[in-house]
CSV table of C-alpha atoms in Angstrom, one decimal:
chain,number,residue,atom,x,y,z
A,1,UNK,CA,180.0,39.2,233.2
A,2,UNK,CA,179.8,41.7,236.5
A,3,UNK,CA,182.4,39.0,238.2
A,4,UNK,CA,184.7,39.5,235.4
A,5,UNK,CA,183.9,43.3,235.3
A,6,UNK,CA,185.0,43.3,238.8
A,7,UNK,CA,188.0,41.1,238.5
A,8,UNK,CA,189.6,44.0,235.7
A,9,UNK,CA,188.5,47.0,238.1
A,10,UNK,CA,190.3,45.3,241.4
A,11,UNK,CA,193.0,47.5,241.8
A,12,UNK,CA,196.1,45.3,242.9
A,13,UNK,CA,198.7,47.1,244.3
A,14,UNK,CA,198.2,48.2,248.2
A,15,UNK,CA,199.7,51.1,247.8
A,16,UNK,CA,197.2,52.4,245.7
A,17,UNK,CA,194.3,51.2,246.9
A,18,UNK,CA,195.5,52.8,250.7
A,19,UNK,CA,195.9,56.2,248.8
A,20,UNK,CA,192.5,55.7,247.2
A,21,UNK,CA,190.7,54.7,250.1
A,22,UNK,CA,192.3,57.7,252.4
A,23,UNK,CA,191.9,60.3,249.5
A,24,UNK,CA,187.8,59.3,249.5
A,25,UNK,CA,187.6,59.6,253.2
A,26,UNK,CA,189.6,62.5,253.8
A,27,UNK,CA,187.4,63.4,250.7
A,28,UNK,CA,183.9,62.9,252.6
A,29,UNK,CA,185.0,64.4,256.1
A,30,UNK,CA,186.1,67.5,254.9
A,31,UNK,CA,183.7,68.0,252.5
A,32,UNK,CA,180.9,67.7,255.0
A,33,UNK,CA,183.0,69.6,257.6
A,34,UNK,CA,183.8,72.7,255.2
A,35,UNK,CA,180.3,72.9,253.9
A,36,UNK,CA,179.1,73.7,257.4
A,37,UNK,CA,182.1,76.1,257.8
A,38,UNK,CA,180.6,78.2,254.2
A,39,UNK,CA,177.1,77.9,255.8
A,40,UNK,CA,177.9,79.9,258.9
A,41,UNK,CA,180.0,82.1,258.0
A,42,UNK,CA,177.8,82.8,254.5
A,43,UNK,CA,174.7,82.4,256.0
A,44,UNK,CA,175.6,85.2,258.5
A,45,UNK,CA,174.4,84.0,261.3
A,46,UNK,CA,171.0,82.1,259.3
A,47,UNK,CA,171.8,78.7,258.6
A,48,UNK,CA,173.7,77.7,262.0
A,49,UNK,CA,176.1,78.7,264.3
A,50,UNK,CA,180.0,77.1,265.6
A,51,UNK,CA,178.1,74.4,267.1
A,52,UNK,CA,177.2,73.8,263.5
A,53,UNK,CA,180.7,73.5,262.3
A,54,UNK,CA,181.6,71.1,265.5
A,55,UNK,CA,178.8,69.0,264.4
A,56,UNK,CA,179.9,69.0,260.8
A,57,UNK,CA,183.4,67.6,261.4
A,58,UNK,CA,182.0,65.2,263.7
A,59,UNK,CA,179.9,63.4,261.2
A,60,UNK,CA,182.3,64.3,258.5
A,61,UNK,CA,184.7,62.0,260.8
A,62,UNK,CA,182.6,59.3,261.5
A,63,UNK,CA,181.3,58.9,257.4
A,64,UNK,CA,185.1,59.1,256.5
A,65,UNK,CA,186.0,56.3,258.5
A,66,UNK,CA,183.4,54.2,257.5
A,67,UNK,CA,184.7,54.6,253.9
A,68,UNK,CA,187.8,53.8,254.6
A,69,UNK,CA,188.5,51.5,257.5
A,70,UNK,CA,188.1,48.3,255.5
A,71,UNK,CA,191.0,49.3,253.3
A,72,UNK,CA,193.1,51.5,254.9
A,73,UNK,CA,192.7,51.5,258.7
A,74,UNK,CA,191.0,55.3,257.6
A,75,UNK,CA,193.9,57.1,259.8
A,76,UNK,CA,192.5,60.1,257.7
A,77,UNK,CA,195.5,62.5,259.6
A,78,UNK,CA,198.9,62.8,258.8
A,79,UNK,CA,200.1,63.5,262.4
A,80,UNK,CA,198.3,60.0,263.3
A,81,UNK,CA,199.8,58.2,260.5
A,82,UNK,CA,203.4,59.6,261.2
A,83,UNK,CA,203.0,58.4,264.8
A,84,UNK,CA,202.0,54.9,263.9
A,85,UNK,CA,204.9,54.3,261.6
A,86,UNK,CA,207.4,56.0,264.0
A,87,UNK,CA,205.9,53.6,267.0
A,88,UNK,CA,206.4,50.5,264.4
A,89,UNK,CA,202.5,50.0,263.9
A,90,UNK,CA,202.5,50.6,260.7
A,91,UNK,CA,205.7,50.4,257.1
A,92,UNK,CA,207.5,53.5,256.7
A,93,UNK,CA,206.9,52.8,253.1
A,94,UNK,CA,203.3,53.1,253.4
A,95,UNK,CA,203.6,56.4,254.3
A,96,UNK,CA,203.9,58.2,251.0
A,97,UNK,CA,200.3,56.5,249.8
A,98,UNK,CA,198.6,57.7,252.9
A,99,UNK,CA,199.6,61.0,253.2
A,100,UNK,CA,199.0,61.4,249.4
A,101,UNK,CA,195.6,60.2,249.6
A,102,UNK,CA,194.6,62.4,252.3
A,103,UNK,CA,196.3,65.4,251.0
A,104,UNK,CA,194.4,64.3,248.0
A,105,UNK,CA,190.8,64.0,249.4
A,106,UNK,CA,190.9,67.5,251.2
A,107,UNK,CA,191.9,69.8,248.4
A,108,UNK,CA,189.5,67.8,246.4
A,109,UNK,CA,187.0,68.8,249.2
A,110,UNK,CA,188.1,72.1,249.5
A,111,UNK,CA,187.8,73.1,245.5
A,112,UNK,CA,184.4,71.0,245.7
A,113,UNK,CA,182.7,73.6,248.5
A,114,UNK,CA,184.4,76.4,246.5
A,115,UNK,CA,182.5,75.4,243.8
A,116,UNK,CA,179.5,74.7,245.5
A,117,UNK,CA,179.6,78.3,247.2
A,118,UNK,CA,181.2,80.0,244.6
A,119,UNK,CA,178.3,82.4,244.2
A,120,UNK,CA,177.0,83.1,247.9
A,121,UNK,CA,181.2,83.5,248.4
A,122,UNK,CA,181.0,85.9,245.4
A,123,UNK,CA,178.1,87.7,247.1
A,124,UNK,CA,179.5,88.0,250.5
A,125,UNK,CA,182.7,89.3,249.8
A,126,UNK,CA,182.1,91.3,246.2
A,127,UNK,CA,185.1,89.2,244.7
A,128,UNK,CA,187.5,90.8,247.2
A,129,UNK,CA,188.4,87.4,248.7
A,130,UNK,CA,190.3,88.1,252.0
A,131,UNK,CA,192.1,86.4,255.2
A,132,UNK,CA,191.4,89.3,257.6
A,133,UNK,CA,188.8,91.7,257.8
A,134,UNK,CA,185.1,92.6,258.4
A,135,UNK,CA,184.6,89.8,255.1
A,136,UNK,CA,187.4,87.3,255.6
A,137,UNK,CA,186.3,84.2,254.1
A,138,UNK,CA,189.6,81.9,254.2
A,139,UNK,CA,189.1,80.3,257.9
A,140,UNK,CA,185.8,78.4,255.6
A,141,UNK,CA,188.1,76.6,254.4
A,142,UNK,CA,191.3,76.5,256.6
A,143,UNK,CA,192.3,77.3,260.3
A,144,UNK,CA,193.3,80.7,261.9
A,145,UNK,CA,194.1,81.8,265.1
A,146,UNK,CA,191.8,84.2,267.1
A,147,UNK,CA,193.1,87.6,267.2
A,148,UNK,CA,194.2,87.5,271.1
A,149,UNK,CA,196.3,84.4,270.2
A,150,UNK,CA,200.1,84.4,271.0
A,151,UNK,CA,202.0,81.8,268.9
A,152,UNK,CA,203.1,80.3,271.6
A,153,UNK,CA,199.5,80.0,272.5
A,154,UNK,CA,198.4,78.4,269.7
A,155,UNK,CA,201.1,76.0,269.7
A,156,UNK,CA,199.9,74.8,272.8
A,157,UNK,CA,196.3,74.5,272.1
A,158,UNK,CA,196.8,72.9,268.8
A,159,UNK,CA,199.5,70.5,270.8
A,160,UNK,CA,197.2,69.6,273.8
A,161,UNK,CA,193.7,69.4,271.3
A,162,UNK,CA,195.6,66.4,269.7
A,163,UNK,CA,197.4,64.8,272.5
A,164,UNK,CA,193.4,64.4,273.6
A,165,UNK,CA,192.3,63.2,270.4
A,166,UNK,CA,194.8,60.2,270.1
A,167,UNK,CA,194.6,59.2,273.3
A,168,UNK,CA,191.0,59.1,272.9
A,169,UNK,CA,191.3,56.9,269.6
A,170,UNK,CA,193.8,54.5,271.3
A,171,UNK,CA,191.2,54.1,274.4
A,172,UNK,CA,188.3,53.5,271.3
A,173,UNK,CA,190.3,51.1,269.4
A,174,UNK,CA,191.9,49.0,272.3
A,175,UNK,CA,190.3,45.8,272.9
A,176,UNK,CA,192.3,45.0,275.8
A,177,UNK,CA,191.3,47.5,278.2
A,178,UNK,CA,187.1,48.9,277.9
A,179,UNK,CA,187.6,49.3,273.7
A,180,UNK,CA,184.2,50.6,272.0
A,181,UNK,CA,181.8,47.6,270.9
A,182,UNK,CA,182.0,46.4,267.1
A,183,UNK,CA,181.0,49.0,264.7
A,184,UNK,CA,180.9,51.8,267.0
A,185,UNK,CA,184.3,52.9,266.5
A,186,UNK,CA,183.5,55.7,264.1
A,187,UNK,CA,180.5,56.6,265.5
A,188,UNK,CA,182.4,57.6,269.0
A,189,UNK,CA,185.6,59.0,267.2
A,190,UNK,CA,183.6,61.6,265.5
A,191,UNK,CA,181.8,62.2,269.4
A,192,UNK,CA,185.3,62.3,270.3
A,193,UNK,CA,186.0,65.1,267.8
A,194,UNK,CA,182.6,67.1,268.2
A,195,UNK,CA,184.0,67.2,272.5
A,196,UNK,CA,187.4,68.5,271.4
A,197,UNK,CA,185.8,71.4,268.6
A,198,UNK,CA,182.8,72.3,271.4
A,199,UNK,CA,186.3,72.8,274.5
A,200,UNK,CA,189.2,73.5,272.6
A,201,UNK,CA,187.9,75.2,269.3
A,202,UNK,CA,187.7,78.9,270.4
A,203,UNK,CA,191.6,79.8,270.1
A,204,UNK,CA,192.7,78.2,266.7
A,205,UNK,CA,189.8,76.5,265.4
A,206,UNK,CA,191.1,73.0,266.6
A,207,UNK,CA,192.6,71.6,263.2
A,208,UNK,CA,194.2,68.9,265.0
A,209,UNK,CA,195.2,67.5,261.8
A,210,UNK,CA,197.9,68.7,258.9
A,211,UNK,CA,195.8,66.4,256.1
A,212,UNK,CA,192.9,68.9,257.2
A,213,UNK,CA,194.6,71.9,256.9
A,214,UNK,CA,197.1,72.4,254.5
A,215,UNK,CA,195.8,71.2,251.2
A,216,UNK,CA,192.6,73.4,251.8
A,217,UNK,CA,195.4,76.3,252.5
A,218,UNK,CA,197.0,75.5,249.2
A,219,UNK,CA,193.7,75.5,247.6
A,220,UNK,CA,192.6,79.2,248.6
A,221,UNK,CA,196.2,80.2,248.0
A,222,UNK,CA,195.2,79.5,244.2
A,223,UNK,CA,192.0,79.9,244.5
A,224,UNK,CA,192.3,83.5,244.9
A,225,UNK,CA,193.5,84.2,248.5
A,226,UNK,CA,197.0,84.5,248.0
A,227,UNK,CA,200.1,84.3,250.1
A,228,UNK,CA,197.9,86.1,252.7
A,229,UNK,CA,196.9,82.3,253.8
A,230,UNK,CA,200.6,82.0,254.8
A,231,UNK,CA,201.5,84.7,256.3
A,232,UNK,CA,198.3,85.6,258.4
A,233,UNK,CA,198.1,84.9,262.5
A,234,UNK,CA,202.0,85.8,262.5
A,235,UNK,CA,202.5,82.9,259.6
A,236,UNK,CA,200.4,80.4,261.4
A,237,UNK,CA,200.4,77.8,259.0
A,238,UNK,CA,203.2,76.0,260.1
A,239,UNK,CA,201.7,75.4,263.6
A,240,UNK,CA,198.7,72.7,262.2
A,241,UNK,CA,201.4,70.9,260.5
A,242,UNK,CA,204.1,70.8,263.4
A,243,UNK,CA,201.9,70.6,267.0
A,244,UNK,CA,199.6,68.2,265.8
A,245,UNK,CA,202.3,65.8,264.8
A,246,UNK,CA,203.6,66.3,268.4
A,247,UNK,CA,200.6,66.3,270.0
A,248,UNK,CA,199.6,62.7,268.6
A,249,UNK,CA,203.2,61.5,269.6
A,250,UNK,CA,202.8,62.7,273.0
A,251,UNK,CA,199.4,61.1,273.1
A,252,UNK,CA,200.7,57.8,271.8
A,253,UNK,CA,203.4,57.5,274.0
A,254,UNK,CA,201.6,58.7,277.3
A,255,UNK,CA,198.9,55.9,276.3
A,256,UNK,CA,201.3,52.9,276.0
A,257,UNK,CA,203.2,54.3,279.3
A,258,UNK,CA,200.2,55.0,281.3
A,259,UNK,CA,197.8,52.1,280.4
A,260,UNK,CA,199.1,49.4,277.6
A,261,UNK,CA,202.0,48.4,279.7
A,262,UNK,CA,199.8,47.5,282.7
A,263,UNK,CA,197.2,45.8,280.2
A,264,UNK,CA,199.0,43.3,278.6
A,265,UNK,CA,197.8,39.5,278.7
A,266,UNK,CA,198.8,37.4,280.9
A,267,UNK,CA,200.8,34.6,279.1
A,268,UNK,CA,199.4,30.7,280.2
A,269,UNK,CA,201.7,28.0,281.7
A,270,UNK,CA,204.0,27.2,279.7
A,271,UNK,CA,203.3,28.9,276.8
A,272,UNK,CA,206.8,30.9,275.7
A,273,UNK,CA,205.5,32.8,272.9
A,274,UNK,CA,205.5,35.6,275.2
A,275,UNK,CA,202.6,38.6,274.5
A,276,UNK,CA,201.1,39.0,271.4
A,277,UNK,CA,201.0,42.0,268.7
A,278,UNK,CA,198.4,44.7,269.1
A,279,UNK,CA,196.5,45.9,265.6
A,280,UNK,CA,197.3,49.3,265.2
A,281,UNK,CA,194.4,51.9,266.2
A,282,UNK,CA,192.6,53.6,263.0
A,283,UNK,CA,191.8,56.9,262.1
C-alpha cells in the first residue's frame, strides 16, 4: 500500500522535481540564515552578534545542500547556475526550474521569519518599518551597503566575495585535483561561506548570491518597506544581482584556466577516446 502510495506521489517530470528540490533548499538556508539576522538585530545586541549571522548562513548552506544535492545538484544561487549553463555544464532549459525554485524557497523564507518575528519586529520599530535609520530593519532580511560604501565599491566587493566563493566550490567538488572526501562537500562549502561573511562581510553584507537577495527584497517591498528597498545605498539592489553573476563567471573561468587544464587525465595507450566529461560542481 505505502509502495503504491509512493509510486502516485513520485513526481515525474525533472523539471519539477529540480524546482522543488532548489525551492526547499534555498527554503532551509535562508531561513536559518535570516533568523540569525532578526535575532541580532532584534535582540539588540542579547542574542548574538555578526559572527552570529556568519554562522547562520554557514549552516543554513550546508543543511540546504544536503536537501537538495541528490536531486538537483543544490546550486541554491542563480549566479552559479547561470555560470554552469553558460560554461555547457549544465541545459539552458533547465534554467527556468532552478532559478524558480530558488527564487521560490527564499521569499518563502523571508515571509516565514516575518512571521516568526512579526511581533519582536513590531516592538522594535513601533510599526514604522524602515530601510535607514536609528530602527532600520530591512538589511534582516536583505543586503545593504555600509554607509561609507561607493557603488563602485560595492560592486567590487560583491564581485571579488563571489569570484572566491566559486572558485572555492570548484576546488571542493573536483575530484581530480585534492576534491573534499565523500560527504563532506556541504559541510566545507558552508566553512567556505562562514570565511567569506567573517573577511568580506563588513562593506555590503556579502550576498554573493541574487536567489538570496532579491526575493527577500520583493518580500519587504510588500511586506511593508516599500520602494525604499530599491532605491536605498544609491539603488543598490541591482549590484547582488549583476556582480555576483560576474563574479562566479570570473571564478569559473580562472579555475578551468589556472588548474583544470593542467589536471586533466592522462589518456592510456591507445585508447582514442580522448579525456573524459567532468560532473558539474554543485551548489
Amino acid at each position: 500500500m505505502l509502495e503504491k502510495i509512493q509510486k502516485m506521489l513520485t513526481i515525474r517530470s525533472s523539471s519539477v522535481r529540480v524546482l522543488l528540490a532548489e525551492a526547499l533548499g534555498m527554503y532551509m538556508l535562508m531561513v536559518l540564515g535570516l533568523s540569525c539576522a532578526a535575532q541580532v538585530v532584534l535582540g539588540k545586541g542579547e542574542f548574538g552578534h555578526y559572527l552570529s549571522i556568519n554562522l547562520g548562513f554557514g549552516i543554513g548552506v550546508t543543511m540546504g545542500i544536503h536537501v537538495a544535492q541528490g536531486i538537483s545538484g543544490a546550486h541554491l544561487n542563480a549566479a552559479i547556475t547561470l555560470t554552469h549553463c553558460i560554461l555547457g555544464n549544465l541545459p539552458w532549459r533547465k534554467l527556468p526550474a532552478y532559478l524558480l525554485g530558488q527564487f521560490l524557497g527564499s521569499f518563502l523564507a523571508a515571509a516565514t521569519v516575518f512571521g516568526l518575528y512579526y511581533d519582536a519586529l513590531y516592538d522594535y520599530t513601533k510599526g514604522n518599518f524602515t530601510v535607514t535609520g536609528p530602527t532600520a530593519t530591512a538589511s534582516i532580511f536583505s543586503t545593504y551597503p555600509s554607509p561609507y560604501m561607493s557603488l563602485t565599491g560595492s560592486f567590487f566587493t560583491e564581485f571579488m566575495a563571489t569570484v572566491i566563493l566559486f572558485l572555492g566550490i570548484l576546488a571542493i567538488h573536483d575530484e581530480k585535483n585534492n576534491g573534499a572526501l565523500k560527504g563532506t562537500q556541504a559541510l566545507l562549502t558552508g566553512i567556505l561561506v562562514l570565511g567569506i561573511g567573517m573577511g568580506m562581510g563588513m562593506n555590503t553584507g556579502y550576498a554573493i548570491n541574487p536567489s538570496r537577495d532579491l526575493p527577500p527584497r520583493i518580500f519587504t517591498a510588500i511586506a511593508g518597506w516599500g520602494v525604499d528597498v530599491f532605491t536605498a545605498g544609491h539603488y543598490w539592489w541591482w549590484v547582488p544581482l549583476v556582480a555576483p553573476t560576474l563574479g562566479s563567471l570570473v571564478g569559473g573561468l580562472t579555475y578551468k584556466l589556472f588548474i583544470d587544464i593542467h589536471n586533466q587525465p592522462v589518456p592510456e595507450c591507445g585508447n582514442e577516446k580522448g579525456q573524459t566529461d567532468v560532473e558539474s560542481s554543485t551548489l
